[in-house]
CSV table of C-alpha atoms in Angstrom, one decimal:
chain,number,residue,atom,x,y,z
A,473,MET,CA,102.1,111.3,132.0
A,474,ASN,CA,100.3,112.7,128.8
A,475,LYS,CA,102.8,113.9,125.4
A,476,VAL,CA,100.2,112.6,122.8
A,477,TYR,CA,98.6,116.1,121.7
A,478,THR,CA,95.7,115.5,118.9
A,479,ASP,CA,97.3,117.7,116.3
A,480,ALA,CA,99.7,119.8,115.5
A,481,ALA,CA,97.3,123.2,116.4
A,482,ALA,CA,97.5,121.6,119.5
A,483,ALA,CA,100.9,120.6,119.9
A,484,VAL,CA,102.3,124.1,118.5
A,485,ALA,CA,99.6,126.5,120.5
A,486,ASP,CA,101.7,128.2,123.0
A,487,ILE,CA,104.6,129.2,120.3
A,488,GLN,CA,104.9,133.5,120.3
A,489,ASP,CA,105.4,135.4,119.0
A,490,GLY,CA,109.7,135.8,118.8
A,491,ALA,CA,110.9,132.8,120.0
A,492,THR,CA,113.2,130.6,119.0
A,493,LEU,CA,112.6,127.0,116.9
A,494,MET,CA,114.5,125.5,115.1
A,495,LEU,CA,113.5,123.1,112.2
A,496,GLY,CA,114.6,119.3,111.8
A,497,GLY,CA,114.8,118.2,107.8
A,498,PHE,CA,117.8,118.2,104.8
A,499,GLY,CA,116.0,120.2,102.4
A,500,LEU,CA,112.7,119.3,102.2
A,501,CYS,CA,113.1,115.9,103.3
A,502,GLY,CA,112.4,115.2,106.9
A,503,ILE,CA,110.7,118.5,107.5
A,504,PRO,CA,108.1,118.9,110.1
A,505,GLU,CA,105.5,119.8,107.4
A,506,ASN,CA,102.4,119.5,109.7
A,507,SER,CA,103.8,121.6,111.8
A,508,ILE,CA,105.2,124.4,110.4
A,509,ALA,CA,101.2,124.1,108.4
A,510,ALA,CA,100.1,124.7,111.8
A,511,LEU,CA,102.8,127.9,112.7
A,512,VAL,CA,101.2,129.2,109.9
A,513,ALA,CA,98.3,128.9,109.8
A,514,LYS,CA,98.6,130.6,113.2
A,515,LYS,CA,100.6,133.5,112.4
A,516,VAL,CA,103.6,134.0,114.5
A,517,THR,CA,105.6,136.6,113.5
A,518,GLY,CA,109.3,137.5,115.0
A,519,LEU,CA,111.0,134.1,114.7
A,520,THR,CA,114.7,133.6,114.4
A,521,CYS,CA,114.7,129.8,113.2
A,522,ILE,CA,117.5,127.6,113.1
A,523,SER,CA,117.3,125.2,110.2
A,524,ASN,CA,119.7,124.0,108.0
A,525,ASN,CA,117.9,125.2,104.7
A,526,ALA,CA,115.0,127.4,103.9
A,527,GLY,CA,112.8,125.8,101.7
A,528,VAL,CA,110.9,126.1,98.6
A,529,ASP,CA,108.8,128.7,97.7
A,530,ASP,CA,105.9,127.0,98.6
A,531,PHE,CA,106.8,124.5,100.5
A,532,GLY,CA,109.0,124.1,104.0
A,533,ILE,CA,110.5,127.0,105.8
A,534,GLY,CA,109.1,128.7,102.4
A,535,LEU,CA,105.2,129.0,103.6
A,536,MET,CA,106.4,130.1,106.4
A,537,LEU,CA,108.7,133.4,104.7
A,538,GLN,CA,105.7,134.1,102.6
A,539,GLN,CA,104.1,135.5,105.1
A,540,ARG,CA,107.1,137.1,106.7
A,541,GLN,CA,107.0,135.3,109.8
A,542,VAL,CA,110.6,134.6,110.1
A,543,LYS,CA,113.0,137.7,111.5
A,544,LYS,CA,116.2,135.8,110.9
A,545,MET,CA,117.4,132.6,109.9
A,546,ILE,CA,120.6,130.5,111.2
A,547,SER,CA,120.9,127.8,108.3
A,548,SER,CA,124.4,126.5,106.0
A,549,TYR,CA,122.6,126.5,102.9
A,550,VAL,CA,119.5,128.5,101.5
A,551,GLY,CA,118.1,130.2,98.1
A,552,GLU,CA,115.9,127.5,96.8
A,553,ASN,CA,113.6,130.5,97.0
A,554,ALA,CA,113.1,133.9,95.3
A,555,GLU,CA,111.0,134.9,98.3
A,556,PHE,CA,114.1,134.5,100.8
A,557,GLU,CA,116.3,136.3,98.4
A,558,ARG,CA,114.2,139.1,98.5
A,559,GLN,CA,113.7,139.6,101.9
A,560,LEU,CA,117.4,138.7,102.6
A,561,LEU,CA,118.5,142.7,99.8
A,562,SER,CA,115.2,144.4,101.0
A,563,GLY,CA,116.7,143.3,104.6
A,564,GLU,CA,113.9,142.1,105.7
A,565,LEU,CA,115.5,139.5,106.1
A,566,GLU,CA,118.5,138.6,109.0
A,567,VAL,CA,120.4,135.8,108.5
A,568,GLU,CA,123.6,133.4,109.5
A,569,LEU,CA,124.9,131.4,107.3
A,570,ILE,CA,127.3,128.6,109.3
A,571,PRO,CA,128.9,125.3,108.2
A,572,GLN,CA,126.4,122.5,108.1
A,573,GLY,CA,128.4,120.5,110.6
A,574,THR,CA,128.4,123.5,113.3
A,575,LEU,CA,125.3,123.5,112.6
A,576,ALA,CA,125.2,119.3,113.0
A,577,THR,CA,127.4,119.6,116.7
A,578,ARG,CA,126.1,123.0,118.0
A,579,CYS,CA,122.4,121.1,118.3
A,580,LEU,CA,124.4,117.7,119.1
A,581,ALA,CA,126.3,120.0,122.3
A,582,ALA,CA,122.8,121.4,123.7
A,583,GLY,CA,120.5,117.5,123.9
A,584,TYR,CA,124.6,117.1,126.1
A,585,GLY,CA,124.4,119.6,128.1
A,586,MET,CA,127.5,121.3,126.6
A,587,PRO,CA,128.2,124.9,127.0
A,588,ALA,CA,130.4,125.5,123.1
A,589,ILE,CA,132.3,122.8,121.3
A,590,PHE,CA,135.4,122.8,119.2
A,591,THR,CA,135.2,122.7,115.8
A,592,PRO,CA,138.5,123.6,112.7
A,593,ALA,CA,135.5,124.0,109.8
A,594,GLY,CA,135.8,127.6,109.2
A,595,VAL,CA,139.4,128.9,110.5
A,596,GLY,CA,140.6,131.0,108.5
A,597,THR,CA,137.3,132.6,106.5
A,598,GLU,CA,134.9,135.2,107.3
A,599,VAL,CA,132.9,132.9,110.0
A,600,ALA,CA,136.0,132.3,112.2
A,601,GLN,CA,135.4,136.9,112.9
A,602,GLY,CA,134.8,137.5,117.0
A,603,LYS,CA,135.2,134.7,118.1
A,604,GLU,CA,137.9,132.4,120.2
A,605,VAL,CA,140.5,130.5,118.4
A,606,ARG,CA,142.5,127.6,120.4
A,607,ARG,CA,145.3,125.5,118.7
A,608,PHE,CA,145.1,121.6,120.3
A,609,GLU,CA,147.6,118.7,119.6
A,610,PHE,CA,144.8,116.0,118.1
A,611,ASN,CA,144.3,113.4,116.3
A,612,GLY,CA,148.3,113.4,115.3
A,613,GLU,CA,149.0,117.0,114.4
A,614,GLU,CA,148.5,120.7,115.3
A,615,LYS,CA,145.9,123.0,114.8
A,616,ASP,CA,143.5,125.8,115.3
A,617,TYR,CA,140.1,125.5,116.2
A,618,LEU,CA,137.2,127.7,116.1
A,619,MET,CA,135.1,127.9,119.8
A,620,GLU,CA,131.5,127.9,118.9
A,621,TYR,CA,128.2,128.2,121.3
A,622,ALA,CA,125.6,125.6,121.5
A,623,PHE,CA,122.1,126.5,120.8
A,624,GLU,CA,119.4,127.2,123.0
A,625,ALA,CA,116.3,126.9,121.3
A,626,ASP,CA,111.9,127.9,122.7
A,627,PHE,CA,111.3,124.8,120.9
A,628,ALA,CA,112.5,122.6,118.8
A,629,ILE,CA,109.9,120.7,115.7
A,630,VAL,CA,110.9,117.6,114.3
A,631,LYS,CA,109.7,115.0,112.2
A,632,ALA,CA,110.2,110.8,112.6
A,633,TRP,CA,108.3,108.6,111.5
A,634,LYS,CA,107.4,106.4,114.0
A,635,GLY,CA,107.1,107.4,117.6
A,636,ASP,CA,105.8,105.7,120.5
A,637,THR,CA,103.3,107.7,123.8
A,638,GLN,CA,106.1,107.9,125.3
A,639,GLY,CA,108.0,109.6,123.2
A,640,ASN,CA,110.7,107.9,122.0
A,641,LEU,CA,111.3,108.3,117.7
A,642,ILE,CA,112.5,106.2,114.8
A,643,TYR,CA,114.0,107.8,111.6
A,644,LYS,CA,113.8,106.4,107.7
A,645,ASP,CA,116.6,107.0,105.3
A,646,THR,CA,118.3,110.0,105.4
A,647,ALA,CA,114.8,111.2,106.9
A,648,ARG,CA,116.7,111.6,110.3
A,649,ASN,CA,119.5,113.9,109.2
A,650,PHE,CA,118.9,116.7,111.9
A,651,ASN,CA,116.7,115.6,113.6
A,652,PRO,CA,117.6,113.5,116.1
A,653,MET,CA,120.0,116.5,117.1
A,654,MET,CA,117.5,118.2,117.2
A,655,ALA,CA,115.3,116.4,119.7
A,656,MET,CA,117.8,116.7,122.1
A,657,ALA,CA,117.9,120.4,122.0
A,658,GLY,CA,114.7,121.7,123.0
A,659,LYS,CA,113.7,123.6,126.1
A,660,ILE,CA,110.1,121.8,124.4
A,661,THR,CA,111.1,119.9,121.6
A,662,ILE,CA,108.0,118.7,119.4
A,663,ALA,CA,107.6,115.9,117.7
A,664,GLU,CA,105.5,114.7,114.4
A,665,VAL,CA,105.4,111.4,113.2
A,666,GLU,CA,104.0,109.1,110.3
A,667,GLU,CA,102.7,106.4,112.9
A,668,LEU,CA,102.4,106.6,116.7
A,669,VAL,CA,101.6,103.1,118.1
A,670,PRO,CA,101.3,102.5,122.5
A,671,ALA,CA,104.0,102.5,124.1
A,672,GLY,CA,106.2,98.8,124.0
A,673,GLU,CA,105.8,97.8,120.0
A,674,LEU,CA,109.0,99.9,118.8
A,675,ASP,CA,111.5,97.8,119.3
A,676,PRO,CA,114.0,99.4,122.6
A,677,ASN,CA,117.4,98.9,120.3
A,678,PHE,CA,115.9,100.2,117.5
A,679,ILE,CA,115.5,104.1,118.9
A,680,HIS,CA,117.1,106.5,117.8
A,681,THR,CA,115.7,109.4,119.7
A,682,PRO,CA,114.8,108.7,123.8
A,683,GLY,CA,111.5,110.3,124.8
A,684,ILE,CA,113.3,111.7,127.5
A,685,TYR,CA,114.2,114.5,124.7
A,686,VAL,CA,110.4,114.6,123.8
A,687,HIS,CA,107.5,117.5,125.1
A,688,ARG,CA,105.3,116.6,122.8
A,689,ILE,CA,103.9,114.0,120.0
A,690,PHE,CA,101.3,114.0,118.0
A,691,GLN,CA,100.3,111.4,114.7
A,692,GLY,CA,100.7,113.8,111.0
A,693,VAL,CA,98.7,113.2,108.7
A,694,ASN,CA,98.3,114.0,104.4
A,695,TYR,CA,102.3,113.5,104.4
A,696,GLU,CA,103.8,115.5,100.5
A,697,LYS,CA,107.3,114.3,101.3
A,698,ARG,CA,107.7,116.7,98.0
A,699,ILE,CA,111.1,116.1,96.5
A,700,GLU,CA,114.0,118.4,95.4
A,701,GLN,CA,115.5,116.9,93.2
A,702,ARG,CA,114.0,114.1,91.0
A,703,THR,CA,116.8,112.1,89.2
A,704,VAL,CA,117.0,108.5,87.9
A,705,ARG,CA,118.1,106.1,85.8
A,706,LYS,CA,116.5,104.1,83.0
A,707,ARG,CA,115.6,100.5,83.5
A,708,ASN,CA,117.2,99.4,80.4
A,709,ALA,CA,120.2,101.5,81.6
A,710,GLU,CA,122.5,98.9,82.9
B,961,MET,CA,141.7,118.9,75.7
B,962,LEU,CA,139.8,117.3,78.5
B,963,ASP,CA,135.7,117.5,79.1
B,964,LYS,CA,133.7,117.2,81.7
B,965,ASN,CA,133.5,113.9,81.8
B,966,GLN,CA,137.9,112.8,81.6
B,967,ILE,CA,138.7,116.0,84.1
B,968,ALA,CA,135.8,113.2,86.5
B,969,LYS,CA,137.5,109.4,84.4
B,970,ARG,CA,141.6,110.8,85.8
B,971,ILE,CA,140.2,111.8,89.1
B,972,ALA,CA,138.8,108.5,89.5
B,973,GLN,CA,141.5,106.5,89.2
B,974,GLU,CA,142.7,108.1,91.8
B,975,LEU,CA,140.7,105.8,93.9
B,976,ARG,CA,141.8,102.8,95.8
B,977,ASP,CA,140.3,100.1,97.2
B,978,GLY,CA,138.9,100.3,100.3
B,979,MET,CA,138.4,104.0,100.4
B,980,TYR,CA,135.5,106.0,102.1
B,981,VAL,CA,134.8,109.7,99.4
B,982,ASN,CA,133.0,112.5,99.6
B,983,LEU,CA,131.7,113.7,96.2
B,984,GLY,CA,130.4,116.9,96.0
B,985,ILE,CA,128.4,118.5,93.1
B,986,GLY,CA,129.0,119.1,89.5
B,987,ILE,CA,131.8,117.0,88.1
B,988,PRO,CA,133.2,114.9,91.3
B,989,THR,CA,129.4,114.1,91.4
B,990,LEU,CA,130.2,111.9,87.7
B,991,VAL,CA,133.5,110.3,89.4
B,992,ALA,CA,131.4,107.8,90.5
B,993,ASN,CA,131.0,107.0,87.2
B,994,TYR,CA,134.1,105.6,86.2
B,995,ILE,CA,135.4,103.8,89.6
B,996,PRO,CA,137.7,101.9,88.0
B,997,ALA,CA,137.2,97.4,88.1
B,998,GLY,CA,138.6,95.4,91.1
B,999,VAL,CA,138.0,99.2,93.3
B,1000,ASN,CA,135.9,99.2,95.6
B,1001,VAL,CA,135.2,102.3,97.8
B,1002,VAL,CA,132.3,103.8,100.3
B,1003,LEU,CA,130.6,106.6,98.9
B,1004,GLN,CA,129.5,108.8,101.6
B,1005,SER,CA,126.9,111.6,101.6
B,1006,GLU,CA,127.4,114.1,104.1
B,1007,ASN,CA,123.4,113.5,104.7
B,1008,GLY,CA,123.6,110.7,107.2
B,1009,LEU,CA,124.6,107.9,104.6
B,1010,LEU,CA,127.5,105.5,103.7
B,1011,GLY,CA,126.9,104.0,100.6
B,1012,MET,CA,125.5,105.5,98.4
B,1013,GLY,CA,124.0,103.6,95.4
B,1014,PRO,CA,122.6,105.4,91.7
B,1015,PHE,CA,120.5,106.6,91.2
B,1016,PRO,CA,116.8,104.3,91.3
B,1017,PHE,CA,115.0,103.1,88.1
B,1018,GLU,CA,112.1,105.4,87.5
B,1019,GLY,CA,109.1,105.1,90.2
B,1020,GLU,CA,111.0,103.5,92.7
B,1021,GLU,CA,112.3,107.6,94.1
B,1022,ASP,CA,111.5,107.6,97.3
B,1023,PRO,CA,112.1,111.4,99.2
B,1024,ASP,CA,112.8,109.8,102.2
B,1025,LEU,CA,116.1,109.1,100.2
B,1026,ILE,CA,118.4,111.9,98.9
B,1027,ASN,CA,122.1,112.7,98.9
B,1028,ALA,CA,123.4,115.6,99.5
B,1029,GLY,CA,122.6,117.5,96.8
B,1030,LYS,CA,119.3,116.6,97.7
B,1031,GLN,CA,118.8,114.1,94.8
B,1032,THR,CA,116.9,110.9,94.7
B,1033,ILE,CA,119.2,107.7,95.2
B,1034,THR,CA,119.9,104.7,96.2
B,1035,THR,CA,121.6,102.8,98.8
B,1036,VAL,CA,124.5,99.7,98.4
B,1037,PRO,CA,124.6,96.4,100.1
B,1038,GLY,CA,126.0,97.0,103.7
B,1039,SER,CA,125.0,100.4,103.9
B,1040,VAL,CA,123.3,102.4,106.9
B,1041,PHE,CA,122.3,105.8,107.9
B,1042,PHE,CA,123.0,108.2,110.2
B,1043,ASP,CA,122.1,112.4,111.9
B,1044,SER,CA,123.9,115.3,110.5
B,1045,ALA,CA,126.0,115.3,113.8
B,1046,MET,CA,128.0,112.0,113.6
B,1047,SER,CA,128.1,112.7,109.7
B,1048,PHE,CA,130.1,115.1,109.9
B,1049,GLY,CA,131.8,114.2,113.0
B,1050,MET,CA,133.4,111.3,110.5
B,1051,ILE,CA,134.9,114.1,109.0
B,1052,ARG,CA,135.8,116.1,111.8
B,1053,ALA,CA,137.7,112.8,112.7
B,1054,GLY,CA,139.4,112.2,109.6
B,1055,LYS,CA,137.8,108.5,108.2
B,1056,VAL,CA,136.8,109.9,105.0
B,1057,ASP,CA,139.8,108.7,103.5
B,1058,LEU,CA,139.2,111.4,100.0
B,1059,THR,CA,137.5,114.5,99.7
B,1060,VAL,CA,136.3,115.5,96.1
B,1061,LEU,CA,134.3,118.9,94.6
B,1062,GLY,CA,134.5,121.6,92.9
B,1063,ALA,CA,135.9,125.7,93.2
B,1064,MET,CA,135.8,128.9,92.1
B,1065,GLU,CA,139.7,129.6,92.8
B,1066,VAL,CA,142.4,127.8,94.2
B,1067,ALA,CA,145.6,129.7,95.9
B,1068,ASP,CA,149.2,128.2,95.4
B,1069,ASN,CA,149.4,127.8,99.2
B,1070,GLY,CA,146.2,125.1,99.0
B,1071,ASP,CA,144.0,127.8,99.9
B,1072,ILE,CA,140.5,127.3,98.7
B,1073,ALA,CA,137.2,129.7,97.9
B,1074,ASN,CA,134.3,128.2,96.3
B,1075,TRP,CA,131.5,129.0,99.0
B,1076,LYS,CA,130.9,133.4,97.9
B,1077,ILE,CA,131.3,135.8,95.0
B,1078,PRO,CA,130.7,139.0,97.5
B,1079,GLY,CA,127.3,141.0,95.7
B,1080,LYS,CA,125.9,138.2,94.3
B,1081,MET,CA,123.4,136.0,96.2
B,1082,VAL,CA,125.6,134.3,99.3
B,1083,LYS,CA,123.6,131.2,99.8
B,1084,GLY,CA,125.7,129.0,101.7
B,1085,MET,CA,128.9,127.1,102.4
B,1086,GLY,CA,127.0,123.8,103.4
B,1087,GLY,CA,129.4,120.8,104.4
B,1088,ALA,CA,132.2,122.9,102.4
B,1089,MET,CA,134.4,124.4,104.9
B,1090,ASP,CA,133.1,121.0,106.9
B,1091,LEU,CA,135.1,118.7,105.0
B,1092,VAL,CA,137.9,121.2,103.4
B,1093,ALA,CA,139.0,122.1,107.1
B,1094,SER,CA,139.1,118.2,108.2
B,1095,ALA,CA,139.9,115.6,104.9
B,1096,LYS,CA,143.5,113.9,104.7
B,1097,ASN,CA,143.1,114.7,101.0
B,1098,ILE,CA,141.6,116.7,98.9
B,1099,ILE,CA,141.2,116.7,95.2
B,1100,VAL,CA,139.6,119.5,93.3
B,1101,ALA,CA,137.6,119.3,89.7
B,1102,MET,CA,137.3,122.6,88.4
B,1103,GLN,CA,138.0,124.5,84.8
B,1104,HIS,CA,141.2,126.5,85.2
B,1105,VAL,CA,140.1,129.5,83.8
B,1106,ASN,CA,136.8,131.3,84.5
B,1107,LYS,CA,134.5,132.1,82.0
B,1108,ALA,CA,136.6,135.9,80.9
B,1109,GLY,CA,139.4,133.6,81.2
B,1110,GLU,CA,140.9,134.8,83.8
B,1111,SER,CA,142.8,132.1,85.8
B,1112,LYS,CA,141.5,130.2,89.2
B,1113,LEU,CA,144.7,129.1,90.2
B,1114,LEU,CA,145.9,132.1,91.6
B,1115,LYS,CA,148.5,133.3,94.5
B,1116,GLN,CA,146.2,134.3,96.6
B,1117,CYS,CA,142.8,133.7,95.8
B,1118,SER,CA,139.9,136.5,95.4
B,1119,LEU,CA,136.7,135.4,97.1
B,1120,PRO,CA,136.2,134.6,100.6
B,1121,ILE,CA,137.9,131.8,101.2
B,1122,THR,CA,136.1,128.0,102.4
B,1123,GLY,CA,139.8,126.8,104.3
B,1124,VAL,CA,143.1,127.4,104.8
B,1125,GLY,CA,146.5,125.1,102.8
B,1126,CYS,CA,144.0,121.9,102.4
B,1127,VAL,CA,144.1,121.6,97.7
B,1128,LYS,CA,146.3,118.6,97.9
B,1129,LYS,CA,145.6,118.0,94.3
B,1130,ILE,CA,143.7,119.1,91.3
B,1131,VAL,CA,142.8,118.0,88.1
B,1132,THR,CA,141.6,120.6,85.4
B,1133,GLU,CA,141.1,121.0,81.8
B,1134,LEU,CA,144.9,120.9,80.9
B,1135,GLY,CA,146.9,118.4,83.6
B,1136,LEU,CA,146.7,117.0,86.6
B,1137,PHE,CA,148.5,119.3,89.4
B,1138,ASP,CA,149.7,118.5,92.6
B,1139,VAL,CA,150.0,120.8,95.5
B,1140,THR,CA,152.6,121.7,97.3
B,1141,GLU,CA,155.1,124.4,99.4
B,1142,ARG,CA,156.7,124.9,96.2
B,1143,GLY,CA,152.8,125.4,93.9
B,1144,PHE,CA,151.2,123.8,91.4
B,1145,GLU,CA,152.8,121.1,90.6
B,1146,LEU,CA,152.4,120.3,87.1
B,1147,ARG,CA,152.4,116.0,86.7
B,1148,GLU,CA,150.8,115.6,83.5
B,1149,LEU,CA,149.3,118.0,80.3
B,1150,ALA,CA,145.9,116.2,79.3
B,1151,PRO,CA,145.9,115.8,75.5
B,1152,GLY,CA,146.7,117.8,72.9
B,1153,VAL,CA,148.1,120.7,75.7
B,1154,THR,CA,151.6,121.9,75.9
B,1155,VAL,CA,153.4,123.2,78.5
B,1156,ALA,CA,153.0,126.9,77.4
B,1157,GLU,CA,149.6,127.3,77.4
B,1158,VAL,CA,149.7,125.7,81.0
B,1159,GLN,CA,151.9,128.7,82.4
B,1160,ALA,CA,149.9,131.3,80.1
B,1161,LYS,CA,146.9,130.3,82.3
B,1162,THR,CA,148.5,129.6,85.4
B,1163,GLU,CA,148.4,132.7,88.1
B,1164,GLY,CA,149.4,131.2,91.2
B,1165,ARG,CA,152.5,130.3,91.2
B,1166,LEU,CA,153.8,126.6,88.6
B,1167,VAL,CA,156.5,124.6,88.6
B,1168,VAL,CA,157.0,122.2,85.6
B,1169,GLU,CA,160.7,119.7,86.2
B,1170,GLY,CA,161.2,116.9,83.4
B,1171,ASP,CA,159.3,116.2,80.7
B,1172,ILE,CA,155.2,116.1,81.8
B,1173,PRO,CA,153.6,112.7,80.0
B,1174,VAL,CA,150.4,113.1,79.3
B,1175,MET,CA,147.6,112.0,80.9
B,1176,ASN,CA,146.4,108.1,80.1
B,1177,LEU,CA,142.7,107.8,80.3
């Protein structure tokens, strides 16, 4: 069994036009930069992308939007991005907005082998239109829940801090975000890592994603890690 | 009349020792600046952190460490990172004691609208729908009227709603209101504000009973 790929181009080589992709990250934090660059270079089109956000004009998924590679975005928060807005208003791009916890849990359900979940998020709002509502008495109160289906993605593409040749992954700080549950949810999961080590070097007690979920792994290069909102305080402010 | 920082300061008085608290973007974020002495709360950031600290010192920003507003932040001792599914799991399960968020409109039955204006670019609900559907206690920090001078405390929301019957308390520049089955119950007036002014600027059912105390800031 060899899960190790040389680079992003090799890892994404068989992604076809029209594929459904999950892409990890929150804003620009913890996004699979190398894989996105490889998808742009590969010019694959007609993609459905499940990702919490859609990047900014010149980084993240925004790079794929610029090349008109995305047919549909499924996200919770978008629009830090002028090209995204233009394509949305012109009808070139289809967008499905769903609550952030629903997005995360629909990925989780896929990785846990469950076809659907029940969540109160969106009950009574336009998000609930056309969806099955069930009333449960649970956690001390009776209320309505929406049934939401698990996602099915052809590929999940995630970014981790460290990984080993078995595909075990460890994330860093809030760059973890959507990566672990997306890693579990792909029919094929591709992980890019800042540091790839031989099996046995990571402490099994501190692995976040077991390698059974990860089919391909490669060591990324030249991480830019752009900051969206640089907020600081002065040293003498305290 | 309160400014934004005073609204945040008044909401901070609602914090109790040991609470887990989620603060939304805008005025709610300012609440962290006014946590009373002796009150220790743990701030949750829904992108996957309990124990959020202040902004980093210049030069110490870490792109892997941000809050739900995508701002660079720090952690405090005892903090913990987790994934987005667990983050909304703890919200859904009612583990977060208090959520403070902004709103475009609130109805007198507690409905809230804060994610979408028809005809304008829709950016999405982010985590707001999950938070309002599950939080045990929701305080809204908002301006009492919109830029056109129209009330934002309404009989019924005119904008698409984010959640149903969920808001428990509102602090505006004019005062503090509990949202009950009777409507907006005026509990405290901001300094220099009259009951008549509150009545004139509140479209939804307003309950004014007895002498209303002036807010103590």
